[in-house]
Tab-separated table of C-alpha atoms and ligand atoms in Angstrom:
chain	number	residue	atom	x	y	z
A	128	UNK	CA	0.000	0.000	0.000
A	129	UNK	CA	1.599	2.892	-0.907
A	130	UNK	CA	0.588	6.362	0.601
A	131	UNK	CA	-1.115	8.732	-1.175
A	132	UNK	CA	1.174	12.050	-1.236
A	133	UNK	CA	-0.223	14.983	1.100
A	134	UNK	CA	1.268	18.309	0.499
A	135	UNK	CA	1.076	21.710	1.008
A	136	UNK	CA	-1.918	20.961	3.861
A	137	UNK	CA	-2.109	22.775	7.282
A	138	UNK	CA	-2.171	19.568	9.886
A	139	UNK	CA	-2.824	19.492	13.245
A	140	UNK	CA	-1.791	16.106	15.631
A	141	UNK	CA	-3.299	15.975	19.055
A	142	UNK	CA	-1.046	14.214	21.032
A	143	UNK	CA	1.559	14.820	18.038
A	144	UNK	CA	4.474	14.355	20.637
A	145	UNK	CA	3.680	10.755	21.743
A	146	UNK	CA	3.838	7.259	20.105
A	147	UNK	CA	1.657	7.186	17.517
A	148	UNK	CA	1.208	10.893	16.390
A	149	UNK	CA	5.230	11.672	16.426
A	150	UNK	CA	5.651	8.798	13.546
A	151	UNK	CA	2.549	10.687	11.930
A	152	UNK	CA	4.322	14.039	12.298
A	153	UNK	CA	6.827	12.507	10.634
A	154	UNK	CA	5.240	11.277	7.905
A	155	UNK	CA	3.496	14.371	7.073
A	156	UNK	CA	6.446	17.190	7.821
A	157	UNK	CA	8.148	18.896	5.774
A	158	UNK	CA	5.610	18.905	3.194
A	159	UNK	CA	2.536	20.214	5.147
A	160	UNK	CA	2.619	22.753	7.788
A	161	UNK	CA	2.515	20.675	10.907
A	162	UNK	CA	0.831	21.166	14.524
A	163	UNK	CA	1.527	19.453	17.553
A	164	UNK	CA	-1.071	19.679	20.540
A	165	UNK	CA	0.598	18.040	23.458
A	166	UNK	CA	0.864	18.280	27.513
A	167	UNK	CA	4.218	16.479	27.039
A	168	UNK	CA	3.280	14.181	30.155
A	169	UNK	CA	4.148	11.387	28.041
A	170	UNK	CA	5.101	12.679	24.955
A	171	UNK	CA	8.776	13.728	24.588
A	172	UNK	CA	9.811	17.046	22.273
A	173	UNK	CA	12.780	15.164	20.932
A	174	UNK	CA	10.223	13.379	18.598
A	175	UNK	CA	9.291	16.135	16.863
A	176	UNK	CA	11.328	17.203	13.996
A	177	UNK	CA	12.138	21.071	13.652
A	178	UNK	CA	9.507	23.460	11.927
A	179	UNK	CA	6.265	21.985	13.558
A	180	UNK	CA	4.729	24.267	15.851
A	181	UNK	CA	4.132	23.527	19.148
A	182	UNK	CA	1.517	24.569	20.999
A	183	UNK	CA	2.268	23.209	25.012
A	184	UNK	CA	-1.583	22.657	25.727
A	185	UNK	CA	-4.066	20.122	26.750
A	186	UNK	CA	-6.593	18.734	24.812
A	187	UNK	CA	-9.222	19.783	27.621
A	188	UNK	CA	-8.455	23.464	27.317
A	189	UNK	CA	-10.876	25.317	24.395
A	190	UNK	CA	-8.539	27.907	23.828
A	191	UNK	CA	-5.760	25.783	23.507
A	192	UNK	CA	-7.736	23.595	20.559
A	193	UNK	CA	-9.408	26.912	19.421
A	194	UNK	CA	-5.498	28.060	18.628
A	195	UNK	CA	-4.370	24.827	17.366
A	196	UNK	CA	-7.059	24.054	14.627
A	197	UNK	CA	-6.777	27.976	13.616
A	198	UNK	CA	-7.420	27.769	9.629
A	199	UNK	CA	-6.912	23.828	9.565
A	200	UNK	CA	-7.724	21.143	6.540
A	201	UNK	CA	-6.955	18.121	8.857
A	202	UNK	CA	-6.942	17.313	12.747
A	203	UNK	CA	-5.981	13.500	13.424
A	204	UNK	CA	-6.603	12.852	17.362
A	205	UNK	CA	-4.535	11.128	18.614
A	206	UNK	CA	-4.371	13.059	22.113
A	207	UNK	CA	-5.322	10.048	24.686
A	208	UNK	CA	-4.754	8.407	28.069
A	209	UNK	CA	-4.333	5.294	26.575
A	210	UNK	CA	-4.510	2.789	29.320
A	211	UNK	CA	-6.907	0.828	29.936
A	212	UNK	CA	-6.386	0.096	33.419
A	213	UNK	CA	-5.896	3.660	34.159
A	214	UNK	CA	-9.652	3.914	33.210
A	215	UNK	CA	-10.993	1.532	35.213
A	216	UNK	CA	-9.038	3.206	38.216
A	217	UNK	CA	-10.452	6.614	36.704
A	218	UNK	CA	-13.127	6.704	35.322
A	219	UNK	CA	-14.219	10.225	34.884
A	220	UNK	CA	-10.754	11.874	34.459
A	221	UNK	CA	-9.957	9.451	31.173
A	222	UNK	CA	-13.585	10.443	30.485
A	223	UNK	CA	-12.495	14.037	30.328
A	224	UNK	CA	-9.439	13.579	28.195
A	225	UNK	CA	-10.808	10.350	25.595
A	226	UNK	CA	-14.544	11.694	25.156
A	227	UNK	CA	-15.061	15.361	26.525
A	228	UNK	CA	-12.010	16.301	25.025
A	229	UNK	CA	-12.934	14.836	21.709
A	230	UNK	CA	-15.807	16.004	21.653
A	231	UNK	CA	-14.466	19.902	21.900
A	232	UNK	CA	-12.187	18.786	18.990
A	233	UNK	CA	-14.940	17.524	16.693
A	234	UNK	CA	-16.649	21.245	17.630
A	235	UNK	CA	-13.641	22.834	16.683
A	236	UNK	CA	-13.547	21.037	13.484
A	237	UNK	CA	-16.687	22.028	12.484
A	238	UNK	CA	-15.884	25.754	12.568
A	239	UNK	CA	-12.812	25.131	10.426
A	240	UNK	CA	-14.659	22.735	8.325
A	241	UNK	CA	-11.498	20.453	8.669
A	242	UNK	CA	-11.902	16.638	8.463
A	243	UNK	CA	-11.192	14.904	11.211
A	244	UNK	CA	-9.174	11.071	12.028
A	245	UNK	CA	-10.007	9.817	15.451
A	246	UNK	CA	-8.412	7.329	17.097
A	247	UNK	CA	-11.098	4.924	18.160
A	248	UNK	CA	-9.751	1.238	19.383
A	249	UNK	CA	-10.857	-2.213	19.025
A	250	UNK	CA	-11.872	-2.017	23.324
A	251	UNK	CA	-15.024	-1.101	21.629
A	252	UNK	CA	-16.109	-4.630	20.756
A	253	UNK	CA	-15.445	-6.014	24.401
A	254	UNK	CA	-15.451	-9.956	24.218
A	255	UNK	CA	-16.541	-9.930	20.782
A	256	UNK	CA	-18.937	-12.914	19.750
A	257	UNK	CA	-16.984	-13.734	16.717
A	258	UNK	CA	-13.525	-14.062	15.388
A	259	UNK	CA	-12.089	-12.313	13.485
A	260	UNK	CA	-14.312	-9.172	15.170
A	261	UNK	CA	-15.269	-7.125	11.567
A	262	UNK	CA	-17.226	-3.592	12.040
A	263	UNK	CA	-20.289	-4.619	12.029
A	264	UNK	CA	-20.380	-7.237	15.214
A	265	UNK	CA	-21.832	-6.026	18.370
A	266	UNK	CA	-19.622	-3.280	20.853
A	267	UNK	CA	-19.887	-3.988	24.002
A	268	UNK	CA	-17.095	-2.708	26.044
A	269	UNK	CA	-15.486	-4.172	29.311
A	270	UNK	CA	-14.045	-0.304	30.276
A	271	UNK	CA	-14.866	2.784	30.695
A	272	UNK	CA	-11.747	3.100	28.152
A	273	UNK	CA	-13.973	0.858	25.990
A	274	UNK	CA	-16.916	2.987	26.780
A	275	UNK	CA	-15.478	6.543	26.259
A	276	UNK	CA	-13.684	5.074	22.709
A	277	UNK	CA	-16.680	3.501	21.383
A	278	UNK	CA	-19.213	7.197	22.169
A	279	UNK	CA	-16.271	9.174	20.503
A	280	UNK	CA	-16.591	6.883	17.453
A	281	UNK	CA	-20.254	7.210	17.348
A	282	UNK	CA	-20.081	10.792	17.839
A	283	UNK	CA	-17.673	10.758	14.563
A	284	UNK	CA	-20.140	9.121	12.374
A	285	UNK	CA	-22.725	11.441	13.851
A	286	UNK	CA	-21.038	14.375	12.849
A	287	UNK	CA	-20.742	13.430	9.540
A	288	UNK	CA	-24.507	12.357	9.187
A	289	UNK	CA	-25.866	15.431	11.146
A	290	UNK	CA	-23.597	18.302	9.579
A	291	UNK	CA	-21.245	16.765	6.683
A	292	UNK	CA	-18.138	17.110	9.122
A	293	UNK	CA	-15.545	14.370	7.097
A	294	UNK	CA	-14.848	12.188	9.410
A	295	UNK	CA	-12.790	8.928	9.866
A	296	UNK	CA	-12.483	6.612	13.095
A	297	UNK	CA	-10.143	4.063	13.008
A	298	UNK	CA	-10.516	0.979	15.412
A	299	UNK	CA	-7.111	0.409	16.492
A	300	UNK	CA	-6.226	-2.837	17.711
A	301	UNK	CA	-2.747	-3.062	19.368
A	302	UNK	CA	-0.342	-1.035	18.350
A	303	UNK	CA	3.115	-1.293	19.012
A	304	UNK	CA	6.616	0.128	17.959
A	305	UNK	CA	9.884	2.485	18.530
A	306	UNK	CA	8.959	5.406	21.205
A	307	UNK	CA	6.339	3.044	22.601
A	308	UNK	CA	7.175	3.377	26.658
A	309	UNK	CA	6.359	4.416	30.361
A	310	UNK	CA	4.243	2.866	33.047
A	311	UNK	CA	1.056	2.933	30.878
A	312	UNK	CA	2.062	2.150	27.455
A	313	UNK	CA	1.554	-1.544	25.798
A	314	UNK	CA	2.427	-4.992	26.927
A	315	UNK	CA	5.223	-5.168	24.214
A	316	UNK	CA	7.346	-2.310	25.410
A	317	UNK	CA	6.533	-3.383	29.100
A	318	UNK	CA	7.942	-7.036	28.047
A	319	UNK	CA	11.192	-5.732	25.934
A	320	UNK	CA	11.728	-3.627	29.306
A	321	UNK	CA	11.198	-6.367	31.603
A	322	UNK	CA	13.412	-9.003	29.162
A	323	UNK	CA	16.364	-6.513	28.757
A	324	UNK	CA	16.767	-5.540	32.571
A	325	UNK	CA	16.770	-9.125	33.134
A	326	UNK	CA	13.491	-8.442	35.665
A	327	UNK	CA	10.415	-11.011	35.166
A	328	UNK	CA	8.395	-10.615	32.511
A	329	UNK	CA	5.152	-10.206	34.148
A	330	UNK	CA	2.232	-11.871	32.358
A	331	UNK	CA	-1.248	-10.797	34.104
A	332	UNK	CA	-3.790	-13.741	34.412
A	333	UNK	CA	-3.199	-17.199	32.479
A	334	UNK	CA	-1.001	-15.597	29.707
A	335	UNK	CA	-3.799	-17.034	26.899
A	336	UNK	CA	-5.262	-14.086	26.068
A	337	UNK	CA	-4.854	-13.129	22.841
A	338	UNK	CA	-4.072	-9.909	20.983
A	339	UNK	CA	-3.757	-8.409	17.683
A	340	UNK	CA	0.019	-6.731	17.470
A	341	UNK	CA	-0.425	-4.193	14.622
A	342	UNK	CA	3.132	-2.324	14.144
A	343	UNK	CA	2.984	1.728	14.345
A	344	UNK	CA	4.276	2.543	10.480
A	345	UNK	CA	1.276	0.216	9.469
A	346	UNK	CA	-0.772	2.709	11.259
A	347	UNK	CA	0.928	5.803	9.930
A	348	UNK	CA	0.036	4.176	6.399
A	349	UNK	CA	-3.309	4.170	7.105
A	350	UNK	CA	-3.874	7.557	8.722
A	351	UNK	CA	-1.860	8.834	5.737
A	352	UNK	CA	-5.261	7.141	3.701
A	353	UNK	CA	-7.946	8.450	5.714
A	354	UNK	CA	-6.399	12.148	5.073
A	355	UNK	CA	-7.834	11.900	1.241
A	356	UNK	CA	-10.579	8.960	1.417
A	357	UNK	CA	-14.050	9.756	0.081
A	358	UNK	CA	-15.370	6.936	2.063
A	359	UNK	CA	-15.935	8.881	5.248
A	360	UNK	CA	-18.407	8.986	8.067
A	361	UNK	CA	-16.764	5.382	9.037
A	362	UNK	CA	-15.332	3.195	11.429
A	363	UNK	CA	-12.232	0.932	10.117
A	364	UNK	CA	-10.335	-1.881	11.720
A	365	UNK	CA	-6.840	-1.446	11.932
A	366	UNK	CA	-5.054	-4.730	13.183
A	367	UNK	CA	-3.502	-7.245	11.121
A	368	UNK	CA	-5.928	-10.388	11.226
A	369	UNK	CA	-3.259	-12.525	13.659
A	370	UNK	CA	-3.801	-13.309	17.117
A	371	UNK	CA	-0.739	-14.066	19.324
A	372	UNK	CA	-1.509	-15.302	23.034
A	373	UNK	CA	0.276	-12.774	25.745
A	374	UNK	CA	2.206	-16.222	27.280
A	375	UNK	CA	3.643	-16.777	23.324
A	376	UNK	CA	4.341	-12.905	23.195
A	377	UNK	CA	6.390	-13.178	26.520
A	378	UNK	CA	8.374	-16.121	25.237
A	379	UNK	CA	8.934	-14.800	21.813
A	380	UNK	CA	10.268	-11.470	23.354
A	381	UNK	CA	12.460	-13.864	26.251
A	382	UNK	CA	13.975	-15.492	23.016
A	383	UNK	CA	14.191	-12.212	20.561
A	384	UNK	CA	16.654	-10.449	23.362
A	385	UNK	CA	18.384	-13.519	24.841
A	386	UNK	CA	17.206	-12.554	28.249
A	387	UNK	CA	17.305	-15.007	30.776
A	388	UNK	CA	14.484	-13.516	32.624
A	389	UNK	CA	11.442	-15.589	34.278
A	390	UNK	CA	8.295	-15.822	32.997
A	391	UNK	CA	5.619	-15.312	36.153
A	392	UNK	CA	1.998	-14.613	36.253
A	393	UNK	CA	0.659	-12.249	38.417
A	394	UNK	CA	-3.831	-11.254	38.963
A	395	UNK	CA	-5.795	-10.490	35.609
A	396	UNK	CA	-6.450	-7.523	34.900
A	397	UNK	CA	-10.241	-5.937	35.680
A	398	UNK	CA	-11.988	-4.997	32.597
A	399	UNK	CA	-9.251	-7.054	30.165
A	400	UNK	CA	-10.685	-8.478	27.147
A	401	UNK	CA	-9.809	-12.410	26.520
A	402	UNK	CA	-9.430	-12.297	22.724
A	403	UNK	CA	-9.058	-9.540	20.177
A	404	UNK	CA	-8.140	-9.581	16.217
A	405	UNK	CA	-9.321	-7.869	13.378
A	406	UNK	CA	-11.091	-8.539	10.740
A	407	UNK	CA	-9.741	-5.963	8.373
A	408	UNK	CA	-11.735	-6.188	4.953
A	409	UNK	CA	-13.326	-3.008	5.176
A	410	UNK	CA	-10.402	-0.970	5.300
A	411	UNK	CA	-8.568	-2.553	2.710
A	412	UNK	CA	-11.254	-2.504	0.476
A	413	UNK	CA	-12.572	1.304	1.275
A	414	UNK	CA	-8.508	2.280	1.781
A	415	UNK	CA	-6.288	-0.303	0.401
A	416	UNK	CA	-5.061	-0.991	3.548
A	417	UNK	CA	-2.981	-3.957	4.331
A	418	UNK	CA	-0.094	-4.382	6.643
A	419	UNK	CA	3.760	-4.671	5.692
A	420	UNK	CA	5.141	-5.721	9.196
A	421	UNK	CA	4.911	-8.643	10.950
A	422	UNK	CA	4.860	-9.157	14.166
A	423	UNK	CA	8.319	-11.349	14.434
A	424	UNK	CA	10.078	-8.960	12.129
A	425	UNK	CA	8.522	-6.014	14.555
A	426	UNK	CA	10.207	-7.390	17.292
A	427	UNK	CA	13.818	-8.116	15.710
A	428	UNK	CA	13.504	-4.640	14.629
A	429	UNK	CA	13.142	-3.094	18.011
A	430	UNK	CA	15.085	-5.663	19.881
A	431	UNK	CA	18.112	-4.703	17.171
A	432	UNK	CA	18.327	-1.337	17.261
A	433	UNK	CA	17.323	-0.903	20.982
A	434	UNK	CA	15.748	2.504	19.968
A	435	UNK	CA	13.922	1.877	16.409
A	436	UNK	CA	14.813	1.303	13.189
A	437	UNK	CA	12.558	-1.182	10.995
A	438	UNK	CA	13.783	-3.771	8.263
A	439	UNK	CA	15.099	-1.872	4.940
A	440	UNK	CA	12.996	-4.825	3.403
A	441	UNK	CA	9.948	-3.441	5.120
A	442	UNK	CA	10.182	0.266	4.563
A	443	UNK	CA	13.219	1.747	2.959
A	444	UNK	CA	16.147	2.925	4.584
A	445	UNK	CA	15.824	6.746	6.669
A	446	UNK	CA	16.927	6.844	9.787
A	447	UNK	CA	17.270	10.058	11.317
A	448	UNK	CA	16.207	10.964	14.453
A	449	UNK	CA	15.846	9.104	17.563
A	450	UNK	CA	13.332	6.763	16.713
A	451	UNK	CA	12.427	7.647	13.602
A	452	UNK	CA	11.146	6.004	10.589
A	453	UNK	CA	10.614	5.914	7.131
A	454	UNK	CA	6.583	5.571	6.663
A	455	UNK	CA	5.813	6.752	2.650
B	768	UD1	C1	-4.367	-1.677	24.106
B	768	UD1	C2	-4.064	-0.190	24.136
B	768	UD1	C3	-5.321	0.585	23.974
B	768	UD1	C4	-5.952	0.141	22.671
B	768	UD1	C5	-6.270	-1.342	22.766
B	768	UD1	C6	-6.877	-1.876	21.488
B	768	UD1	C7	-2.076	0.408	25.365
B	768	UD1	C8	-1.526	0.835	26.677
B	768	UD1	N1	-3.396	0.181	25.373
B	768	UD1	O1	-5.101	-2.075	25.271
B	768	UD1	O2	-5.028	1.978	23.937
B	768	UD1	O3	-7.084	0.887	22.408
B	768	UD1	O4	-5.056	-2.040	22.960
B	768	UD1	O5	-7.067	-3.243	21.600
B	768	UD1	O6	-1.387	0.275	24.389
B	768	UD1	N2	-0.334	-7.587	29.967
B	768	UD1	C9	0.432	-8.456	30.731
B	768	UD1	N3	1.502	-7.956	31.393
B	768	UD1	C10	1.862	-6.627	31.335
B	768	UD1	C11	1.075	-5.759	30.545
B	768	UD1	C12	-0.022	-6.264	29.878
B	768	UD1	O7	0.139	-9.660	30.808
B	768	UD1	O8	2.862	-6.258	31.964
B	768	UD1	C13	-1.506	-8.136	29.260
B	768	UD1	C14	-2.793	-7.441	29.642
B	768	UD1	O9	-3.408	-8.011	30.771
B	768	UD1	C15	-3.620	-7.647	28.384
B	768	UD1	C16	-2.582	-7.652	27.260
B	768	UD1	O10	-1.333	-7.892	27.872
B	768	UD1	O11	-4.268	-8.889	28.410
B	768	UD1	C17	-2.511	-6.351	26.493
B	768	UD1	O12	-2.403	-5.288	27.414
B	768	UD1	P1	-2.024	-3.803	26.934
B	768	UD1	O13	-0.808	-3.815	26.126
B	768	UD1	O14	-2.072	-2.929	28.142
B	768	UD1	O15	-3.189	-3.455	25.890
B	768	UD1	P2	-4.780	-3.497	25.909
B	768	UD1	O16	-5.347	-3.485	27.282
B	768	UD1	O17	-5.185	-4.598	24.980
C-alpha cells in the first residue's frame, strides 16, 4: 500500500508528541505545515522534527484547541490516556481527556470545516462474539476506556450524518513500535523492558489471552489514507488479522533479546478483554489498507536497534532521528 502524497496541507496532531502521532508528524512534515497539541506528560519534544509548531496545551483546554485548529484542513486525534487500566481506576478523568475532550475537537472542526481522524480502538467490541471481530459485530465494552472510545466513534459518524463534518475513526487494535514506553504504554514495550533488565516478565492472568500486534508505520500508512478517502463517516479496523496469546508474546520477546528472565503470572487484569483480532476487509477494500510488518520482524527490529529502526525490506532505509522512521 503505498501512501497517497499529502502536500502543502495545514495539519494538526493531538497528542503529536507521543507514540503514535510523532511517527505521523513525521510522515506528514516537511511537506505540510505541521501542529503538535501536546501536555508532554508522556510525549517527549525530541520526537518532533524542527519546523512543527508547538503549541504546550491540553486537549481539555478550548482555547488551547481553538489556537491549534486555527485555519486547519486536517486534525488526526490522537491526544489520549491510553490505558486501559488507568480507566478503570479513573473513570471520569480518562472520560475528560478520551470523550469530553474529543468532543471539543470535533466542535472545533466544524468551525474550520477540517476533516477529522479519530483514534477509536478495538476495546469497543469487548469480548466480541466472533472471530475475526469485523465492524459490524456487536460493541460492548469491558471499560470505561472501551466505553469513552466507542461514544467518541459514534459521535464521529454522527457528525458526519448530522452536519457533513468528514470524518474517519479508526478501530485500532494493538499497536506497538519504537517510542512506545512508560508505566502505561503496551504490553510489548513493558515485556522488551522487563526481558532486557533481566526483571520477570510479568504476564497478568493465564497468559492465553490473545491480541492483535499491529506495528505503528502500518498505522501511519493508514492515517496517511484516511487524510484523502471519500469513504468517510466510518469506522475501520486497523489490526492485522493474527492473534498471538500474551504467554507466546512473553516467550517470543524472552527469546528475541536472549534474556534469561522468568516468565511469572501475576492477577488479571479488571476490565481485560480475553481475545481480540481484526477482521480488516473493510479498510482494505474502502482504503487499500494492508499491513507490511509482521509481528516477528517487529520485534527483531526493536530488539536490534534498541531505539527503532525497521527492516530496509519493510520500509526503505531513513533513519534520522531518535526513533524515527521511514513511513511513505
Ligand atoms: C491496548 C491499548 C489501547 C488500545 C487497545 C486496542 C495500550 C496501553 N493500550 O489495550 O489503547 O485501544 O489495545 O485493543 O497500548 N499484559 C500483561 N503484562 C503486562 C502488561 C499487559 O500480561 O505487563 C496483558 C494485559 O493483561 C492484556 C494484554 O497484555 O491482556 C494487552 O495489554 P495492553 O498492552 O495494556 O493493551 P490493551 O489493554 O489490549
Amino acid at each position: 500500500m503505498d501512501s497517497p502524497a499529502i502536500r502543502d496541507r495545514t495539519v494538526l496532531v493531538t497528542g503529536g508528541a507521543g507514540f503514535i502521532g510523532s511517527h505521523l508528524v513525521d510522515a506528514l512534515h516537511p511537506h505540510n505545515e505541521v501542529r503538535v497539541l501536546d501536555t508532554f506528560t508522556t510525549g517527549d519534544r525530541a520526537y518532533l522534527p524542527e519546523g512543527v509548531t508547538v503549541i504546550d496545551g491540553d486537549v481539555r483546554d478550548p482555547i488551547a484547541v481553538q489556537e491549534a485548529a486555527r485555519g486547519v484542513d486536517i486534525i488526526f486525534h490522537h491526544a489520549a490516556l491510553v490505558s486501559v487500566s488507568q480507566s478503570v481506576d479513573a473513570p471520569r478523568q480518562s472520560n475528560e481527556t478520551n470523550l469530553e475532550a474529543s468532543l471539543l475537537l470535533l466542535e472545533q472542526a466544524r468551525q474550520e470545516d477540517a476533516r477529522v481522524v479519530v483514534a477509536s480502538s478495538a476495546a469497543v467490541y469487548g469480548h466480541p462474539d466472533e472471530l475475526p471481530v469485523s465492524e459490524t459485530a456487536r460493541t460492548n465494552p469491558t471499560s470505561p476506556y472501551g466505553v469513552q472510545k466507542l461514544a467518541l466513534d459514534q459521535y464521529a459518524r454522527l457528525y458526519e450524518e448530522l452536519y457533513g463534518l468528514e470524518t474517519v475513526a479508526f478501530r485500532y487494535f494493538n499497536v506497538y513500535g519504537p517510542r512506545q514506553q512508560g508505566p502505561y504504554s503496551g504490553v510489548i514495550s513493558t515485556f522488551l523492558e522487563q526481558a532486557r533488565a533481566g526483571e520477570p516478565i510479568t504476564i497478568e492472568g493465564d497468559g492465553q489471552q490473545s491480541r492483535d500486534f499491529v506495528h505503528v508505520s502500518d498505522v501511519i500508512r493508514a492515517n496517511l489514507r484516511a487524510a484523502t478517502t471519500d469513504a468517510v463517516g466510518e469506522a475501520y479496523n486497523i489490526g492485522t488479522g493474527q492473534r498471538t496469546t500474551i504467554e507466546e508474546l512473553a516467550e517470543t520477546i524472552r527469546d528475541a533479546t536472549g534474556s534469561s528472565s522468568p516468565i511469572v503470572h501475576r492477577e488479571p487484569r479488571p476490565g481485560d478483554i480475553r481475545h481480540s483480532g481484526a477482521d480488516t476487509s473493510k479498510a482494505s477494500r474502502d482504503l487499500g489498507f494492508e499491513t507490511r510488518i509482521s509481528l516477528e520482524s517487529g520485534i527483531r527490529s526493536l530488539v536490534g536497534e534498541g531505539a527503532a529502526t525497521l527492516p530496509d525490506e519493510d520500509t526503505g532505509p531513513v533513519q534520522e532521528r531518535q526513533g524515527s522512521g521511514s513511513f511513505s
